[in-house]
PDB file of C-alpha atoms in Angstrom:
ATOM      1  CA  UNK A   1      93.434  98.036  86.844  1.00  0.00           C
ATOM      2  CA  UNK A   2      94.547 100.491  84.433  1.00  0.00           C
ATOM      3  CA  UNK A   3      97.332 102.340  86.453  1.00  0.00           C
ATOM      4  CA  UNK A   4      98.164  98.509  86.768  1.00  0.00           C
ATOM      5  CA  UNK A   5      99.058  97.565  83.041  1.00  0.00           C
ATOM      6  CA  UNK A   6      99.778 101.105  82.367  1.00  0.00           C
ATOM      7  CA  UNK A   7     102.687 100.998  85.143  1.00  0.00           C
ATOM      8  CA  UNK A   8     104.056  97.678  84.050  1.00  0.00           C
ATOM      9  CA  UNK A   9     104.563  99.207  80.681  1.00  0.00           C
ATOM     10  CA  UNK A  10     106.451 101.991  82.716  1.00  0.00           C
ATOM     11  CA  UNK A  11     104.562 104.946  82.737  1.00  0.00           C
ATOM     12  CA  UNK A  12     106.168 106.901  85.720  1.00  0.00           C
ATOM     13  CA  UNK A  13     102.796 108.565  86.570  1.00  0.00           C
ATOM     14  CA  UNK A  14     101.113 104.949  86.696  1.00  0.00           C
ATOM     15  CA  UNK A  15     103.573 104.043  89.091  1.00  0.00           C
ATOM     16  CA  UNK A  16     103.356 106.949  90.910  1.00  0.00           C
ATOM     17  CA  UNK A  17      99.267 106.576  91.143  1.00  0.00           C
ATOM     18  CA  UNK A  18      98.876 103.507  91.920  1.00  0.00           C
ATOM     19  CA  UNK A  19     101.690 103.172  94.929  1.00  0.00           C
ATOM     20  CA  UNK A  20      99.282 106.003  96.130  1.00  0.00           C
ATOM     21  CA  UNK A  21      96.092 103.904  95.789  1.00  0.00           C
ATOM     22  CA  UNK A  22      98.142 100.907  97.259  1.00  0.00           C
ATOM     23  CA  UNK A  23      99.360 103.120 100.169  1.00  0.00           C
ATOM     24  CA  UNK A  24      95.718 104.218 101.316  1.00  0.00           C
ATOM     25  CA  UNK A  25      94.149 101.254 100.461  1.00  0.00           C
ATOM     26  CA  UNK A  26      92.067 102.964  98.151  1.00  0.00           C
ATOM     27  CA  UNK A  27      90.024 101.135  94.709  1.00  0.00           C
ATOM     28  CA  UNK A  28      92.662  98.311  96.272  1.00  0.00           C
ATOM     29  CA  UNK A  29      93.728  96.330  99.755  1.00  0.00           C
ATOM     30  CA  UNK A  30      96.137  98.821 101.351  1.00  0.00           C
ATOM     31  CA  UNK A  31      99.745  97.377 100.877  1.00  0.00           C
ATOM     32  CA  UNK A  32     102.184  99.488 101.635  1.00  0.00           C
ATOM     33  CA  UNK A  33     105.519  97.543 100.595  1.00  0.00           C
ATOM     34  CA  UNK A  34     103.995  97.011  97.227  1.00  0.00           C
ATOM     35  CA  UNK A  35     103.590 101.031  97.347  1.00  0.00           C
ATOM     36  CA  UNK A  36     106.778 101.575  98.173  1.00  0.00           C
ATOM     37  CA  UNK A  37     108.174  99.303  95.515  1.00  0.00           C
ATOM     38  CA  UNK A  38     106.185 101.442  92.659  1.00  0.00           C
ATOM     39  CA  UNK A  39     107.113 104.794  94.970  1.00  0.00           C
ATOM     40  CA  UNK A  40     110.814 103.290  94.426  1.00  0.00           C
ATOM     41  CA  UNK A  41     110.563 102.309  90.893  1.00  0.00           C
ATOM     42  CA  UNK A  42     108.391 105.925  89.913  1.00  0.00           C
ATOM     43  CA  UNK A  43     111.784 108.005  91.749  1.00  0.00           C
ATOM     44  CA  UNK A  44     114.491 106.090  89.504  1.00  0.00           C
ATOM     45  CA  UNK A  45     112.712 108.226  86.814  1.00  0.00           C
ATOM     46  CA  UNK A  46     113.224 111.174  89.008  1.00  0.00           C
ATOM     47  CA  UNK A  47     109.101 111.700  90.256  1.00  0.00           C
ATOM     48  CA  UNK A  48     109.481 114.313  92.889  1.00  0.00           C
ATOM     49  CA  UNK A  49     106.305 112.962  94.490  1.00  0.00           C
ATOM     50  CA  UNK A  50     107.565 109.587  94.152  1.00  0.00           C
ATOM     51  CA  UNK A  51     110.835 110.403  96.334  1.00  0.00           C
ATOM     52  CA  UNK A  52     108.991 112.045  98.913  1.00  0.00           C
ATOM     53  CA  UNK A  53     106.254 109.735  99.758  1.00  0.00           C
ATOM     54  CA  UNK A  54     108.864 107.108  99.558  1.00  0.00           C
ATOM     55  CA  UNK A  55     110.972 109.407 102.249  1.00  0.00           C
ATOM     56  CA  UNK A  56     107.779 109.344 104.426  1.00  0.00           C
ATOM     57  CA  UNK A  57     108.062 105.373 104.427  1.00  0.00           C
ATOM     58  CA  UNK A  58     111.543 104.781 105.590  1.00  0.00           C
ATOM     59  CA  UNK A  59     110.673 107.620 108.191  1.00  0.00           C
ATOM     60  CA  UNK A  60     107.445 106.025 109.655  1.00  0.00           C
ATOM     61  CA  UNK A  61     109.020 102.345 108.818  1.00  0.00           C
ATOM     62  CA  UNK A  62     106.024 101.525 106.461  1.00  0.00           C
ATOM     63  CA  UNK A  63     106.721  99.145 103.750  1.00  0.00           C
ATOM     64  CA  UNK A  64     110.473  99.877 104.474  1.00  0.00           C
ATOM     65  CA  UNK A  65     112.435  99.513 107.342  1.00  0.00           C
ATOM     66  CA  UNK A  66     113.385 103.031 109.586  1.00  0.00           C
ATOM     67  CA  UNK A  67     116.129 104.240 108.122  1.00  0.00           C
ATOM     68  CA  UNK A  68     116.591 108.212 108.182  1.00  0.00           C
ATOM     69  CA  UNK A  69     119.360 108.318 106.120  1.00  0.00           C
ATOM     70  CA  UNK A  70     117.481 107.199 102.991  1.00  0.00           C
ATOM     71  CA  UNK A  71     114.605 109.444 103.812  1.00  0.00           C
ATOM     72  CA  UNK A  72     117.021 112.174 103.736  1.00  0.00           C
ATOM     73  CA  UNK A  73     118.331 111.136 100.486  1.00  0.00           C
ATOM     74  CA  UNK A  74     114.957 111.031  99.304  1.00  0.00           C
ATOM     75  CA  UNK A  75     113.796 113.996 100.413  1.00  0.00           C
ATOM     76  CA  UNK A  76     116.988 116.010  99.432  1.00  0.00           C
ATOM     77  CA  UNK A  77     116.795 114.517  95.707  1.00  0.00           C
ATOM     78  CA  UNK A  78     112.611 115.944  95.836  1.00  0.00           C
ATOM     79  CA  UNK A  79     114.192 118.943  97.914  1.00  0.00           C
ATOM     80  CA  UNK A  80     116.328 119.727  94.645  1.00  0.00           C
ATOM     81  CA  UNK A  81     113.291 119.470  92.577  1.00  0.00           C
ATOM     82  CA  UNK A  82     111.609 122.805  94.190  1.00  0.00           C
ATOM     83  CA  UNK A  83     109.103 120.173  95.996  1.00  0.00           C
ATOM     84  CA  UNK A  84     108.351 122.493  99.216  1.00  0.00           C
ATOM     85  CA  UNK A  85     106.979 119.551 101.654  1.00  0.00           C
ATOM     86  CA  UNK A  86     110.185 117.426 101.167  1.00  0.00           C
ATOM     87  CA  UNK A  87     112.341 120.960 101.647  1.00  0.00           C
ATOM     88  CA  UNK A  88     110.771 121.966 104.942  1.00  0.00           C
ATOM     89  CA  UNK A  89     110.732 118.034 105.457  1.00  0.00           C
ATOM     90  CA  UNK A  90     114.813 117.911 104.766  1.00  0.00           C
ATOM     91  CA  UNK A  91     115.385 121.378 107.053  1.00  0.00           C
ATOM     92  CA  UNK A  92     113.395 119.560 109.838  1.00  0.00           C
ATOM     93  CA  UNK A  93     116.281 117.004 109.465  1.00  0.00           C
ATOM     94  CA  UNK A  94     119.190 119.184 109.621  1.00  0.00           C
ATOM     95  CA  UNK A  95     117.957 121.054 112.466  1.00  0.00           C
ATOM     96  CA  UNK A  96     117.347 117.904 114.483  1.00  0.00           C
ATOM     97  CA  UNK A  97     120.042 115.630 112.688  1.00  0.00           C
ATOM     98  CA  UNK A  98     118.379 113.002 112.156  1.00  0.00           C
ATOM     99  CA  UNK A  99     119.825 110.919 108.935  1.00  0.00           C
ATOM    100  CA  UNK A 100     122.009 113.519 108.196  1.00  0.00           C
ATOM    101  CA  UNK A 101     124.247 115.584 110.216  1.00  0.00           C
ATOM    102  CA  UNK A 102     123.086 118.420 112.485  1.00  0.00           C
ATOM    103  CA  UNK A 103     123.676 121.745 110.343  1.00  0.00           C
ATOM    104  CA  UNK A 104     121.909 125.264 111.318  1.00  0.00           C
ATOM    105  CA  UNK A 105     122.998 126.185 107.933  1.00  0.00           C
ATOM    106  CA  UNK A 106     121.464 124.147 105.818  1.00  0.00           C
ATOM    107  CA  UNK A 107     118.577 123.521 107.755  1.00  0.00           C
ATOM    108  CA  UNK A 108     117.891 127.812 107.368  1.00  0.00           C
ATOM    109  CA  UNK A 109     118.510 127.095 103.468  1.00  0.00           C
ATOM    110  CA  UNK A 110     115.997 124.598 103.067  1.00  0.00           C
ATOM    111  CA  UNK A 111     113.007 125.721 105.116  1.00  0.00           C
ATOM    112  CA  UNK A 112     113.803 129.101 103.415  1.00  0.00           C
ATOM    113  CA  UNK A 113     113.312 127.830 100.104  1.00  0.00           C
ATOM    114  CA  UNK A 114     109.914 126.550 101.447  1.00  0.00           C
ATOM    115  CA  UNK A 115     109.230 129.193 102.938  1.00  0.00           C
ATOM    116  CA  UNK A 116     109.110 131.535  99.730  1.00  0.00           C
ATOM    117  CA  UNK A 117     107.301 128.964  98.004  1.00  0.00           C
ATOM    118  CA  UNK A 118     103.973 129.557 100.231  1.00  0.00           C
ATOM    119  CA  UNK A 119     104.225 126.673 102.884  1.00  0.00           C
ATOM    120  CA  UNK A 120     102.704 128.211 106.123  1.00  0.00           C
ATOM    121  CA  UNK A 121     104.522 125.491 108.354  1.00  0.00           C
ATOM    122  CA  UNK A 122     108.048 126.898 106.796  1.00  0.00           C
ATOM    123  CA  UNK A 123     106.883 130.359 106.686  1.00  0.00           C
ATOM    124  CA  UNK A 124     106.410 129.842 110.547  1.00  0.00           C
ATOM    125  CA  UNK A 125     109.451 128.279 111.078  1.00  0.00           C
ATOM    126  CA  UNK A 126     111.533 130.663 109.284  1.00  0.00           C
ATOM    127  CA  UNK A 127     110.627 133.527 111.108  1.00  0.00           C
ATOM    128  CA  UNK A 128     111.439 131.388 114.159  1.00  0.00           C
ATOM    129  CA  UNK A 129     115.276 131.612 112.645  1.00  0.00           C
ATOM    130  CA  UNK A 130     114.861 134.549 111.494  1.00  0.00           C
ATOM    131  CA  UNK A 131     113.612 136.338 115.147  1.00  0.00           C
ATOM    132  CA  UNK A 132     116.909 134.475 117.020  1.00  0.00           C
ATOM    133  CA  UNK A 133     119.516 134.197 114.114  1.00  0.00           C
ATOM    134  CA  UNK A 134     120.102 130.147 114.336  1.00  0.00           C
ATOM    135  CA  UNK A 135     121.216 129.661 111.074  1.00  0.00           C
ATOM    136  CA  UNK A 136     120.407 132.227 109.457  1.00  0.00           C
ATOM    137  CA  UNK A 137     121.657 136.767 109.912  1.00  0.00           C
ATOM    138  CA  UNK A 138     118.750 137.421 112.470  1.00  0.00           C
ATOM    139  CA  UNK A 139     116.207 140.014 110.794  1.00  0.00           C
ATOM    140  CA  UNK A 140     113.620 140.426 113.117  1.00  0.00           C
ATOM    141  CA  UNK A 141     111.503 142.937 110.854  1.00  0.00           C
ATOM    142  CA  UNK A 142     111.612 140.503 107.541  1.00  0.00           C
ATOM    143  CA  UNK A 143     110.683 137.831 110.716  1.00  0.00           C
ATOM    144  CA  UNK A 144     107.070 139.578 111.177  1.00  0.00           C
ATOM    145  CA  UNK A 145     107.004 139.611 107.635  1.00  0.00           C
ATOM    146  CA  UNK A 146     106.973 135.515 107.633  1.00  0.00           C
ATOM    147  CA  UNK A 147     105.466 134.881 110.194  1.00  0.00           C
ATOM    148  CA  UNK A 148     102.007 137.362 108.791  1.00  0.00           C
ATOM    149  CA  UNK A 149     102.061 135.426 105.950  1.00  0.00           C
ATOM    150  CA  UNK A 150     102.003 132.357 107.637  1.00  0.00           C
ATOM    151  CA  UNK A 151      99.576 134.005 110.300  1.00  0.00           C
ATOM    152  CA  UNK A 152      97.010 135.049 106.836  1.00  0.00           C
ATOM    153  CA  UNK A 153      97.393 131.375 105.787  1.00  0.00           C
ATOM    154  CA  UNK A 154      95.523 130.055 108.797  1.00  0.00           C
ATOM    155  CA  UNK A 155      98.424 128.691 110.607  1.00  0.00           C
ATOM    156  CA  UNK A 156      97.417 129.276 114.137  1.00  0.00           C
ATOM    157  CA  UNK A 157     100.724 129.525 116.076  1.00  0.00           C
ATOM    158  CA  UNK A 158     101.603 131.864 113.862  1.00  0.00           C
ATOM    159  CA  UNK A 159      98.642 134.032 114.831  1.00  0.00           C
ATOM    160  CA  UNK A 160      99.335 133.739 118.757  1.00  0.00           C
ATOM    161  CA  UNK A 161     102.732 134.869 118.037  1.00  0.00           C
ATOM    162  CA  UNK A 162     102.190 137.657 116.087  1.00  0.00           C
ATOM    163  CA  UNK A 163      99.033 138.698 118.562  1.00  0.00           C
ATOM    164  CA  UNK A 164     101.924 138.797 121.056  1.00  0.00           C
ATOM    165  CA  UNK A 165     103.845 141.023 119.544  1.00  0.00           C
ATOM    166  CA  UNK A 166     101.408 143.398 118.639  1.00  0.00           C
ATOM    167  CA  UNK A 167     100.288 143.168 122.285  1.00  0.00           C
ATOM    168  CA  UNK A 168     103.554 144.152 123.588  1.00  0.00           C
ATOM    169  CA  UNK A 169     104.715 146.674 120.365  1.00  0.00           C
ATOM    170  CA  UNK A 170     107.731 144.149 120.202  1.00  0.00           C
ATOM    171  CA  UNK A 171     109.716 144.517 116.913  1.00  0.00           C
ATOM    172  CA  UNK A 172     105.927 146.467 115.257  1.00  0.00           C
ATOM    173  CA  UNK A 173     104.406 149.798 116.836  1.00  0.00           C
ATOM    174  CA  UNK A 174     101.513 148.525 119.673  1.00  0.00           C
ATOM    175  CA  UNK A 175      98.489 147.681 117.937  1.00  0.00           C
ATOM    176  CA  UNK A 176      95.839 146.379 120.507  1.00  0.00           C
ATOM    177  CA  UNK A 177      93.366 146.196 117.634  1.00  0.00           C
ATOM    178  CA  UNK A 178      95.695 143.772 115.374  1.00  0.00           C
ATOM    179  CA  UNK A 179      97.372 142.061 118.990  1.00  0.00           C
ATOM    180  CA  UNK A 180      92.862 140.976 119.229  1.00  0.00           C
ATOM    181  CA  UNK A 181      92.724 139.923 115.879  1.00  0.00           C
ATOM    182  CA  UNK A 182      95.102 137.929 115.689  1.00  0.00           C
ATOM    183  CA  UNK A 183      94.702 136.132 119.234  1.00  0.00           C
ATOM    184  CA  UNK A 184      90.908 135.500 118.514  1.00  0.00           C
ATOM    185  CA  UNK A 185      91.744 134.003 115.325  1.00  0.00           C
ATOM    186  CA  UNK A 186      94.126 131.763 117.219  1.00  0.00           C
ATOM    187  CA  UNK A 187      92.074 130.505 120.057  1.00  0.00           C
ATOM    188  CA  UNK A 188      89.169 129.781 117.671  1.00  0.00           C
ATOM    189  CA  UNK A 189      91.844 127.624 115.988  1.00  0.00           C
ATOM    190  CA  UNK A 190      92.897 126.051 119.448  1.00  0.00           C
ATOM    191  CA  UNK A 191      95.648 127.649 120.758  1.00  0.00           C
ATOM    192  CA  UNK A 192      94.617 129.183 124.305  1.00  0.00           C
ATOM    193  CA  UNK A 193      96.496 132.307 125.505  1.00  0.00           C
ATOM    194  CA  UNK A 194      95.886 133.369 129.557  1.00  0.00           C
ATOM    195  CA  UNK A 195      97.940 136.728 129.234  1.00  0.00           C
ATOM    196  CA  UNK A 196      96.537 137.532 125.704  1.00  0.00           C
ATOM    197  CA  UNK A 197      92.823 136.792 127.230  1.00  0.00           C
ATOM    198  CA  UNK A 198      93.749 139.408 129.919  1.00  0.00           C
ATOM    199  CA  UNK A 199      95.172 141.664 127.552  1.00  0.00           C
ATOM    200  CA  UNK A 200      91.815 141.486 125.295  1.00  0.00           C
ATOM    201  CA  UNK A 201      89.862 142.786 128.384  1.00  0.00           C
ATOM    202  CA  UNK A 202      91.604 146.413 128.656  1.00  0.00           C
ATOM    203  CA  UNK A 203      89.326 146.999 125.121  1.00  0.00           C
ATOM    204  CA  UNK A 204      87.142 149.462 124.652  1.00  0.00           C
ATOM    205  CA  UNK A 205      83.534 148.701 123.864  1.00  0.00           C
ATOM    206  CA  UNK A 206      84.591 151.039 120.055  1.00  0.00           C
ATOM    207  CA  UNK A 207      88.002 149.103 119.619  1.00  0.00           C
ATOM    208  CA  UNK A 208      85.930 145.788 120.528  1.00  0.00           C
TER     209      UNK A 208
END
């Protein structure tokens, strides 16, 4: 009730709060074209927030119609505003083209951006350019670099990757301690590796 009066007297973070509530049906029934009215109204002021949940919207057709144009626009104008979901978001976009045209480019810029700011899905991604050069001068060494930090972050594709190339001393010096490590921590999270389970077996019972 009081994000209510407090967004009718135009308090961007009102808006912003209670298009959440309203989206998740949360304190209030879930109405998601009323949240993406207040998501609307909230990114007029320029709420990062506000333009990327409103992105997600026109992208899942959710109180708005599909329309992947807008939710680039969105995203791009949240993109600007060092908001590291909606940059990896807007990359995603330009690599597939989807609202926007296909670009390699500018799909490298914007997941990079994300990518420095800590997102483990980007910092995954980004290596991915970074390893075969789409978009982006292929580094393959400032690749493992990404994709470790992505790997320390819990992102579990990120581990099986870098398991593999510790496992075959591709790009980094063989390591079958690390190559374990890594692949254990991955399969725990759900991402099953055959040749890495083989691998695993040549331990020692010291290394293991």
């Amino acid at each position: 009730q009081w994000y209510h009066k407090a967004a009718r007297l135009g308090d961007v973070n009102a808006q912003f709060a209670l298009a959440v509530m309203l989206a998740k049906g949360r304190g209030v029934g879930r109405d998601y074209e009323a949240a993406a009215n207040l998501f609307e109204l909230a990114s007029r002021s320029g709420h990062a927030d506000a333009h990327y949940n409103l992105a997600l919207l026109y992208v899942n057709g959710t109180g708005r119609p599909t329309d992947m144009v807008k939710a680039a626009e969105h995203l791009k104008a949240a993109a600007e505003q060092d908001h590291a979901a909606a940059q990896y978001d807007l990359g995603g976009l330009y690599e597939m083209g989807h609202g926007v045209e296909h670009d390699d480019g500018l799909a490298a810029h914007w997941i990079r951006r994300a990518a420095y700011k800590g997102l483990a899905a980007a910092q995954l991604e980004f290596a991915i350019m970074l390893y075969k050069g789409r978009g982006i001068i292929q580094d393959r060494k400032k690749a493992v670099w990404f994709l470790t930090a992505a790997a320390e972050k819990g992102n579990a594709v990120a581990q099986n990757r870098l398991a593999r190339l510790y496992a075959y001393g591709e790009i980094v010096e063989a390591n079958i301690i690390k190559a374990t490590k890594w692949h254990l921590l991955a399969r725990d999270r759900g991402v099953s590796d055959f040749k890495l389970d083989q691998y695993i077996s040549r331990l020692t019972k010291n290394e293991l």
